[in-house]
JSON list of C-alpha atoms in Angstrom, two decimals:
[
{"chain": "A", "resi": 1, "resn": "UNK", "atom": "CA", "xyz": [-175.18, 52.08, -76.02]},
{"chain": "A", "resi": 2, "resn": "UNK", "atom": "CA", "xyz": [-175.14, 55.13, -79.11]},
{"chain": "A", "resi": 3, "resn": "UNK", "atom": "CA", "xyz": [-178.86, 55.83, -78.95]},
{"chain": "A", "resi": 4, "resn": "UNK", "atom": "CA", "xyz": [-178.48, 55.91, -74.77]},
{"chain": "A", "resi": 5, "resn": "UNK", "atom": "CA", "xyz": [-176.07, 58.28, -75.07]},
{"chain": "A", "resi": 6, "resn": "UNK", "atom": "CA", "xyz": [-177.56, 59.82, -77.93]},
{"chain": "A", "resi": 7, "resn": "UNK", "atom": "CA", "xyz": [-180.60, 60.42, -75.53]},
{"chain": "A", "resi": 8, "resn": "UNK", "atom": "CA", "xyz": [-178.93, 61.14, -72.18]},
{"chain": "A", "resi": 9, "resn": "UNK", "atom": "CA", "xyz": [-177.81, 64.33, -74.30]},
{"chain": "A", "resi": 10, "resn": "UNK", "atom": "CA", "xyz": [-181.19, 65.15, -74.75]},
{"chain": "A", "resi": 11, "resn": "UNK", "atom": "CA", "xyz": [-181.20, 64.55, -78.62]},
{"chain": "A", "resi": 12, "resn": "UNK", "atom": "CA", "xyz": [-183.93, 61.39, -78.29]},
{"chain": "A", "resi": 13, "resn": "UNK", "atom": "CA", "xyz": [-183.11, 59.45, -81.59]},
{"chain": "A", "resi": 14, "resn": "UNK", "atom": "CA", "xyz": [-186.30, 57.26, -81.52]},
{"chain": "A", "resi": 15, "resn": "UNK", "atom": "CA", "xyz": [-187.95, 55.58, -85.05]},
{"chain": "A", "resi": 16, "resn": "UNK", "atom": "CA", "xyz": [-186.53, 56.29, -88.34]},
{"chain": "A", "resi": 17, "resn": "UNK", "atom": "CA", "xyz": [-185.05, 59.80, -88.87]},
{"chain": "A", "resi": 18, "resn": "UNK", "atom": "CA", "xyz": [-184.36, 60.78, -92.77]},
{"chain": "A", "resi": 19, "resn": "UNK", "atom": "CA", "xyz": [-180.41, 61.32, -93.79]},
{"chain": "A", "resi": 20, "resn": "UNK", "atom": "CA", "xyz": [-181.76, 65.04, -92.52]},
{"chain": "A", "resi": 21, "resn": "UNK", "atom": "CA", "xyz": [-183.56, 64.03, -89.61]},
{"chain": "A", "resi": 22, "resn": "UNK", "atom": "CA", "xyz": [-186.60, 65.32, -90.49]},
{"chain": "A", "resi": 23, "resn": "UNK", "atom": "CA", "xyz": [-190.22, 62.16, -90.03]},
{"chain": "A", "resi": 24, "resn": "UNK", "atom": "CA", "xyz": [-189.79, 59.09, -90.14]},
{"chain": "A", "resi": 25, "resn": "UNK", "atom": "CA", "xyz": [-189.29, 56.37, -92.35]},
{"chain": "A", "resi": 26, "resn": "UNK", "atom": "CA", "xyz": [-189.00, 51.97, -92.21]},
{"chain": "A", "resi": 27, "resn": "UNK", "atom": "CA", "xyz": [-187.03, 51.91, -95.72]},
{"chain": "A", "resi": 28, "resn": "UNK", "atom": "CA", "xyz": [-184.68, 54.33, -94.71]},
{"chain": "A", "resi": 29, "resn": "UNK", "atom": "CA", "xyz": [-182.02, 53.11, -92.84]},
{"chain": "A", "resi": 30, "resn": "UNK", "atom": "CA", "xyz": [-181.73, 55.44, -89.30]},
{"chain": "A", "resi": 31, "resn": "UNK", "atom": "CA", "xyz": [-179.09, 57.71, -88.62]},
{"chain": "A", "resi": 32, "resn": "UNK", "atom": "CA", "xyz": [-177.86, 57.68, -84.65]},
{"chain": "A", "resi": 33, "resn": "UNK", "atom": "CA", "xyz": [-175.32, 59.39, -84.43]},
{"chain": "A", "resi": 34, "resn": "UNK", "atom": "CA", "xyz": [-171.75, 61.33, -85.60]},
{"chain": "A", "resi": 35, "resn": "UNK", "atom": "CA", "xyz": [-168.51, 61.77, -83.70]},
{"chain": "A", "resi": 36, "resn": "UNK", "atom": "CA", "xyz": [-164.75, 62.47, -84.94]},
{"chain": "A", "resi": 37, "resn": "UNK", "atom": "CA", "xyz": [-162.47, 59.47, -84.02]},
{"chain": "A", "resi": 38, "resn": "UNK", "atom": "CA", "xyz": [-160.58, 60.10, -80.87]},
{"chain": "A", "resi": 39, "resn": "UNK", "atom": "CA", "xyz": [-157.45, 58.99, -82.77]},
{"chain": "A", "resi": 40, "resn": "UNK", "atom": "CA", "xyz": [-158.02, 62.81, -85.12]},
{"chain": "A", "resi": 41, "resn": "UNK", "atom": "CA", "xyz": [-159.45, 65.15, -87.28]},
{"chain": "A", "resi": 42, "resn": "UNK", "atom": "CA", "xyz": [-159.32, 62.98, -90.32]},
{"chain": "A", "resi": 43, "resn": "UNK", "atom": "CA", "xyz": [-162.00, 60.09, -89.60]},
{"chain": "A", "resi": 44, "resn": "UNK", "atom": "CA", "xyz": [-165.64, 60.92, -88.79]},
{"chain": "A", "resi": 45, "resn": "UNK", "atom": "CA", "xyz": [-168.04, 57.49, -87.66]},
{"chain": "A", "resi": 46, "resn": "UNK", "atom": "CA", "xyz": [-171.64, 57.35, -87.84]},
{"chain": "A", "resi": 47, "resn": "UNK", "atom": "CA", "xyz": [-174.05, 55.77, -86.09]},
{"chain": "A", "resi": 48, "resn": "UNK", "atom": "CA", "xyz": [-176.67, 53.88, -88.11]},
{"chain": "A", "resi": 49, "resn": "UNK", "atom": "CA", "xyz": [-178.99, 51.26, -87.55]},
{"chain": "A", "resi": 50, "resn": "UNK", "atom": "CA", "xyz": [-178.24, 47.36, -87.37]},
{"chain": "A", "resi": 51, "resn": "UNK", "atom": "CA", "xyz": [-178.66, 45.59, -90.56]},
{"chain": "A", "resi": 52, "resn": "UNK", "atom": "CA", "xyz": [-177.15, 42.77, -89.84]},
{"chain": "A", "resi": 53, "resn": "UNK", "atom": "CA", "xyz": [-178.46, 41.02, -93.23]},
{"chain": "A", "resi": 54, "resn": "UNK", "atom": "CA", "xyz": [-175.74, 43.26, -95.58]},
{"chain": "A", "resi": 55, "resn": "UNK", "atom": "CA", "xyz": [-176.47, 44.39, -98.95]},
{"chain": "A", "resi": 56, "resn": "UNK", "atom": "CA", "xyz": [-177.92, 43.86, -101.79]},
{"chain": "A", "resi": 57, "resn": "UNK", "atom": "CA", "xyz": [-174.88, 43.60, -103.64]},
{"chain": "A", "resi": 58, "resn": "UNK", "atom": "CA", "xyz": [-173.41, 40.48, -101.07]},
{"chain": "A", "resi": 59, "resn": "UNK", "atom": "CA", "xyz": [-176.73, 38.36, -102.10]},
{"chain": "A", "resi": 60, "resn": "UNK", "atom": "CA", "xyz": [-175.34, 38.93, -105.98]},
{"chain": "A", "resi": 61, "resn": "UNK", "atom": "CA", "xyz": [-172.12, 38.28, -105.20]},
{"chain": "A", "resi": 62, "resn": "UNK", "atom": "CA", "xyz": [-173.64, 34.88, -104.80]},
{"chain": "A", "resi": 63, "resn": "UNK", "atom": "CA", "xyz": [-174.68, 35.06, -108.59]},
{"chain": "A", "resi": 64, "resn": "UNK", "atom": "CA", "xyz": [-177.74, 33.17, -107.62]},
{"chain": "A", "resi": 65, "resn": "UNK", "atom": "CA", "xyz": [-180.61, 34.71, -108.90]},
{"chain": "A", "resi": 66, "resn": "UNK", "atom": "CA", "xyz": [-183.62, 36.30, -106.26]},
{"chain": "A", "resi": 67, "resn": "UNK", "atom": "CA", "xyz": [-187.13, 35.25, -107.45]},
{"chain": "A", "resi": 68, "resn": "UNK", "atom": "CA", "xyz": [-189.50, 38.01, -109.13]},
{"chain": "A", "resi": 69, "resn": "UNK", "atom": "CA", "xyz": [-191.58, 37.89, -105.80]},
{"chain": "A", "resi": 70, "resn": "UNK", "atom": "CA", "xyz": [-188.43, 38.41, -103.19]},
{"chain": "A", "resi": 71, "resn": "UNK", "atom": "CA", "xyz": [-187.73, 40.90, -106.33]},
{"chain": "A", "resi": 72, "resn": "UNK", "atom": "CA", "xyz": [-190.92, 42.82, -105.70]},
{"chain": "A", "resi": 73, "resn": "UNK", "atom": "CA", "xyz": [-191.08, 43.02, -102.10]},
{"chain": "A", "resi": 74, "resn": "UNK", "atom": "CA", "xyz": [-187.31, 44.22, -101.94]},
{"chain": "A", "resi": 75, "resn": "UNK", "atom": "CA", "xyz": [-188.89, 46.65, -105.42]},
{"chain": "A", "resi": 76, "resn": "UNK", "atom": "CA", "xyz": [-191.56, 48.08, -102.87]},
{"chain": "A", "resi": 77, "resn": "UNK", "atom": "CA", "xyz": [-189.70, 48.63, -100.11]},
{"chain": "A", "resi": 78, "resn": "UNK", "atom": "CA", "xyz": [-186.66, 50.61, -102.28]},
{"chain": "A", "resi": 79, "resn": "UNK", "atom": "CA", "xyz": [-189.57, 52.76, -103.34]},
{"chain": "A", "resi": 80, "resn": "UNK", "atom": "CA", "xyz": [-191.67, 53.58, -100.73]},
{"chain": "A", "resi": 81, "resn": "UNK", "atom": "CA", "xyz": [-187.76, 54.98, -99.01]},
{"chain": "A", "resi": 82, "resn": "UNK", "atom": "CA", "xyz": [-187.46, 56.81, -101.90]},
{"chain": "A", "resi": 83, "resn": "UNK", "atom": "CA", "xyz": [-190.93, 58.51, -101.50]},
{"chain": "A", "resi": 84, "resn": "UNK", "atom": "CA", "xyz": [-190.32, 59.43, -98.14]},
{"chain": "A", "resi": 85, "resn": "UNK", "atom": "CA", "xyz": [-187.15, 61.34, -99.18]},
{"chain": "A", "resi": 86, "resn": "UNK", "atom": "CA", "xyz": [-187.83, 62.66, -102.68]},
{"chain": "A", "resi": 87, "resn": "UNK", "atom": "CA", "xyz": [-191.28, 64.17, -100.34]},
{"chain": "A", "resi": 88, "resn": "UNK", "atom": "CA", "xyz": [-188.46, 66.15, -99.10]},
{"chain": "A", "resi": 89, "resn": "UNK", "atom": "CA", "xyz": [-186.97, 66.62, -101.99]},
{"chain": "A", "resi": 90, "resn": "UNK", "atom": "CA", "xyz": [-184.31, 65.30, -101.58]},
{"chain": "A", "resi": 91, "resn": "UNK", "atom": "CA", "xyz": [-182.29, 62.96, -103.90]},
{"chain": "A", "resi": 92, "resn": "UNK", "atom": "CA", "xyz": [-180.39, 60.24, -103.04]},
{"chain": "A", "resi": 93, "resn": "UNK", "atom": "CA", "xyz": [-177.84, 60.47, -106.28]},
{"chain": "A", "resi": 94, "resn": "UNK", "atom": "CA", "xyz": [-176.09, 57.00, -105.70]},
{"chain": "A", "resi": 95, "resn": "UNK", "atom": "CA", "xyz": [-178.97, 53.89, -105.43]},
{"chain": "A", "resi": 96, "resn": "UNK", "atom": "CA", "xyz": [-177.22, 51.15, -106.07]},
{"chain": "A", "resi": 97, "resn": "UNK", "atom": "CA", "xyz": [-177.23, 47.12, -103.93]},
{"chain": "A", "resi": 98, "resn": "UNK", "atom": "CA", "xyz": [-174.53, 47.66, -102.07]},
{"chain": "A", "resi": 99, "resn": "UNK", "atom": "CA", "xyz": [-176.43, 51.24, -100.60]},
{"chain": "A", "resi": 100, "resn": "UNK", "atom": "CA", "xyz": [-179.76, 48.35, -99.74]},
{"chain": "A", "resi": 101, "resn": "UNK", "atom": "CA", "xyz": [-179.44, 47.42, -96.22]},
{"chain": "A", "resi": 102, "resn": "UNK", "atom": "CA", "xyz": [-181.67, 43.38, -95.56]},
{"chain": "A", "resi": 103, "resn": "UNK", "atom": "CA", "xyz": [-181.91, 42.82, -92.11]},
{"chain": "A", "resi": 104, "resn": "UNK", "atom": "CA", "xyz": [-183.22, 39.10, -91.25]},
{"chain": "A", "resi": 105, "resn": "UNK", "atom": "CA", "xyz": [-186.16, 39.53, -90.61]},
{"chain": "A", "resi": 106, "resn": "UNK", "atom": "CA", "xyz": [-186.50, 40.77, -94.10]},
{"chain": "A", "resi": 107, "resn": "UNK", "atom": "CA", "xyz": [-186.12, 44.64, -94.31]},
{"chain": "A", "resi": 108, "resn": "UNK", "atom": "CA", "xyz": [-184.37, 46.00, -96.52]},
{"chain": "A", "resi": 109, "resn": "UNK", "atom": "CA", "xyz": [-183.25, 49.78, -96.17]},
{"chain": "A", "resi": 110, "resn": "UNK", "atom": "CA", "xyz": [-181.43, 52.68, -98.20]},
{"chain": "A", "resi": 111, "resn": "UNK", "atom": "CA", "xyz": [-178.25, 53.86, -96.64]},
{"chain": "A", "resi": 112, "resn": "UNK", "atom": "CA", "xyz": [-175.31, 55.76, -97.49]},
{"chain": "A", "resi": 113, "resn": "UNK", "atom": "CA", "xyz": [-176.61, 59.43, -98.44]},
{"chain": "A", "resi": 114, "resn": "UNK", "atom": "CA", "xyz": [-173.27, 60.79, -98.40]},
{"chain": "A", "resi": 115, "resn": "UNK", "atom": "CA", "xyz": [-173.71, 62.46, -101.78]},
{"chain": "A", "resi": 116, "resn": "UNK", "atom": "CA", "xyz": [-177.40, 63.07, -101.55]},
{"chain": "A", "resi": 117, "resn": "UNK", "atom": "CA", "xyz": [-178.61, 66.53, -102.18]},
{"chain": "A", "resi": 118, "resn": "UNK", "atom": "CA", "xyz": [-181.60, 69.11, -100.95]},
{"chain": "A", "resi": 119, "resn": "UNK", "atom": "CA", "xyz": [-183.16, 69.96, -104.27]},
{"chain": "A", "resi": 120, "resn": "UNK", "atom": "CA", "xyz": [-184.69, 73.88, -103.91]},
{"chain": "A", "resi": 121, "resn": "UNK", "atom": "CA", "xyz": [-188.10, 72.98, -104.84]},
{"chain": "A", "resi": 122, "resn": "UNK", "atom": "CA", "xyz": [-190.37, 69.76, -105.97]},
{"chain": "A", "resi": 123, "resn": "UNK", "atom": "CA", "xyz": [-189.46, 70.08, -109.79]},
{"chain": "A", "resi": 124, "resn": "UNK", "atom": "CA", "xyz": [-185.20, 71.21, -108.78]},
{"chain": "A", "resi": 125, "resn": "UNK", "atom": "CA", "xyz": [-182.82, 69.28, -110.94]},
{"chain": "A", "resi": 126, "resn": "UNK", "atom": "CA", "xyz": [-179.41, 69.11, -110.54]},
{"chain": "A", "resi": 127, "resn": "UNK", "atom": "CA", "xyz": [-175.90, 68.61, -112.69]},
{"chain": "A", "resi": 128, "resn": "UNK", "atom": "CA", "xyz": [-173.22, 67.44, -111.03]},
{"chain": "A", "resi": 129, "resn": "UNK", "atom": "CA", "xyz": [-171.49, 63.90, -112.07]},
{"chain": "A", "resi": 130, "resn": "UNK", "atom": "CA", "xyz": [-170.92, 62.05, -108.54]},
{"chain": "A", "resi": 131, "resn": "UNK", "atom": "CA", "xyz": [-172.46, 58.57, -107.50]},
{"chain": "A", "resi": 132, "resn": "UNK", "atom": "CA", "xyz": [-171.43, 54.85, -108.95]},
{"chain": "A", "resi": 133, "resn": "UNK", "atom": "CA", "xyz": [-171.31, 55.43, -113.04]},
{"chain": "A", "resi": 134, "resn": "UNK", "atom": "CA", "xyz": [-173.10, 51.99, -113.51]},
{"chain": "A", "resi": 135, "resn": "UNK", "atom": "CA", "xyz": [-175.98, 52.42, -111.59]},
{"chain": "A", "resi": 136, "resn": "UNK", "atom": "CA", "xyz": [-175.97, 56.14, -113.47]},
{"chain": "A", "resi": 137, "resn": "UNK", "atom": "CA", "xyz": [-179.61, 57.55, -115.02]},
{"chain": "A", "resi": 138, "resn": "UNK", "atom": "CA", "xyz": [-177.96, 58.31, -119.24]},
{"chain": "A", "resi": 139, "resn": "UNK", "atom": "CA", "xyz": [-179.43, 61.76, -118.44]},
{"chain": "A", "resi": 140, "resn": "UNK", "atom": "CA", "xyz": [-176.65, 61.66, -115.66]},
{"chain": "A", "resi": 141, "resn": "UNK", "atom": "CA", "xyz": [-174.19, 60.39, -117.51]},
{"chain": "A", "resi": 142, "resn": "UNK", "atom": "CA", "xyz": [-174.38, 62.37, -120.43]},
{"chain": "A", "resi": 143, "resn": "UNK", "atom": "CA", "xyz": [-174.16, 65.67, -117.73]},
{"chain": "A", "resi": 144, "resn": "UNK", "atom": "CA", "xyz": [-177.64, 66.70, -118.35]},
{"chain": "A", "resi": 145, "resn": "UNK", "atom": "CA", "xyz": [-179.62, 68.02, -115.68]},
{"chain": "A", "resi": 146, "resn": "UNK", "atom": "CA", "xyz": [-181.86, 65.52, -113.74]},
{"chain": "A", "resi": 147, "resn": "UNK", "atom": "CA", "xyz": [-183.78, 64.97, -110.77]},
{"chain": "A", "resi": 148, "resn": "UNK", "atom": "CA", "xyz": [-185.68, 62.45, -109.06]},
{"chain": "A", "resi": 149, "resn": "UNK", "atom": "CA", "xyz": [-186.74, 60.34, -111.63]},
{"chain": "A", "resi": 150, "resn": "UNK", "atom": "CA", "xyz": [-182.33, 59.34, -112.17]},
{"chain": "A", "resi": 151, "resn": "UNK", "atom": "CA", "xyz": [-183.61, 57.52, -108.62]},
{"chain": "A", "resi": 152, "resn": "UNK", "atom": "CA", "xyz": [-185.58, 55.36, -109.58]},
{"chain": "A", "resi": 153, "resn": "UNK", "atom": "CA", "xyz": [-183.43, 54.43, -112.58]},
{"chain": "A", "resi": 154, "resn": "UNK", "atom": "CA", "xyz": [-181.15, 53.34, -110.55]},
{"chain": "A", "resi": 155, "resn": "UNK", "atom": "CA", "xyz": [-183.58, 51.44, -108.37]},
{"chain": "A", "resi": 156, "resn": "UNK", "atom": "CA", "xyz": [-184.64, 50.04, -111.68]},
{"chain": "A", "resi": 157, "resn": "UNK", "atom": "CA", "xyz": [-181.68, 48.24, -112.54]},
{"chain": "A", "resi": 158, "resn": "UNK", "atom": "CA", "xyz": [-180.78, 47.48, -109.00]},
{"chain": "A", "resi": 159, "resn": "UNK", "atom": "CA", "xyz": [-183.46, 44.96, -108.99]},
{"chain": "A", "resi": 160, "resn": "UNK", "atom": "CA", "xyz": [-182.80, 43.88, -112.37]},
{"chain": "A", "resi": 161, "resn": "UNK", "atom": "CA", "xyz": [-179.38, 42.74, -111.15]},
{"chain": "A", "resi": 162, "resn": "UNK", "atom": "CA", "xyz": [-181.15, 40.98, -108.43]},
{"chain": "A", "resi": 163, "resn": "UNK", "atom": "CA", "xyz": [-183.57, 39.08, -110.61]},
{"chain": "A", "resi": 164, "resn": "UNK", "atom": "CA", "xyz": [-180.38, 38.19, -112.97]},
{"chain": "A", "resi": 165, "resn": "UNK", "atom": "CA", "xyz": [-177.71, 37.62, -109.71]},
{"chain": "A", "resi": 166, "resn": "UNK", "atom": "CA", "xyz": [-175.40, 39.81, -111.57]},
{"chain": "A", "resi": 167, "resn": "UNK", "atom": "CA", "xyz": [-175.43, 42.97, -113.48]},
{"chain": "A", "resi": 168, "resn": "UNK", "atom": "CA", "xyz": [-177.28, 43.34, -116.55]},
{"chain": "A", "resi": 169, "resn": "UNK", "atom": "CA", "xyz": [-174.76, 45.68, -118.92]}
]
C-alpha cells in the first residue's frame, strides 16, 4: 500500500533504493517512504521492504552455530551491499547482526542507515563515536579517524558471531 501511495504521489519507488535513494542494490533494504505520526511530531515512521525472517541476531539468539557455507553466502551478500554503499562514499557505522535482515527466500540485506555518513571523498575519514560498541572496529573505539574499513571489521565480527552462535568476546 505504501508503494502504491508513493507512486500515486509521483514518486515511483521501483527496485531497491540505496540509503540516499540513488540506484538499485539487491543487498540493501529498500526504503519506500517516511512520514510523521498522526499523534504528533514526536515520531517518524519509515516504510521499508518487508523482510519476513527477521535479523541475523534472531538466529544468533537461538545459540545455534550457522554452517560455514551459509556464513559465506551471508558474507558475500553483505559485502556486495557494502560495496554498493561504499562506492557512493557512504559508511554505515553500525553493521551488526540486528541490522542485517533476512527474508524467507534467502536474501540478506543491510538495514538501519540512521547513523550512516556520506564522506567527502573516496578516501575521506570520519571521527565521530557513534554505533554499537561491541561491533566497532578498534580504530573507532580508540576515537581515531576511520573510514570504510571499519564497516568491513564489523561485517567480519558479525559473521564470526554467526559461525559461533554467540558473540566471540
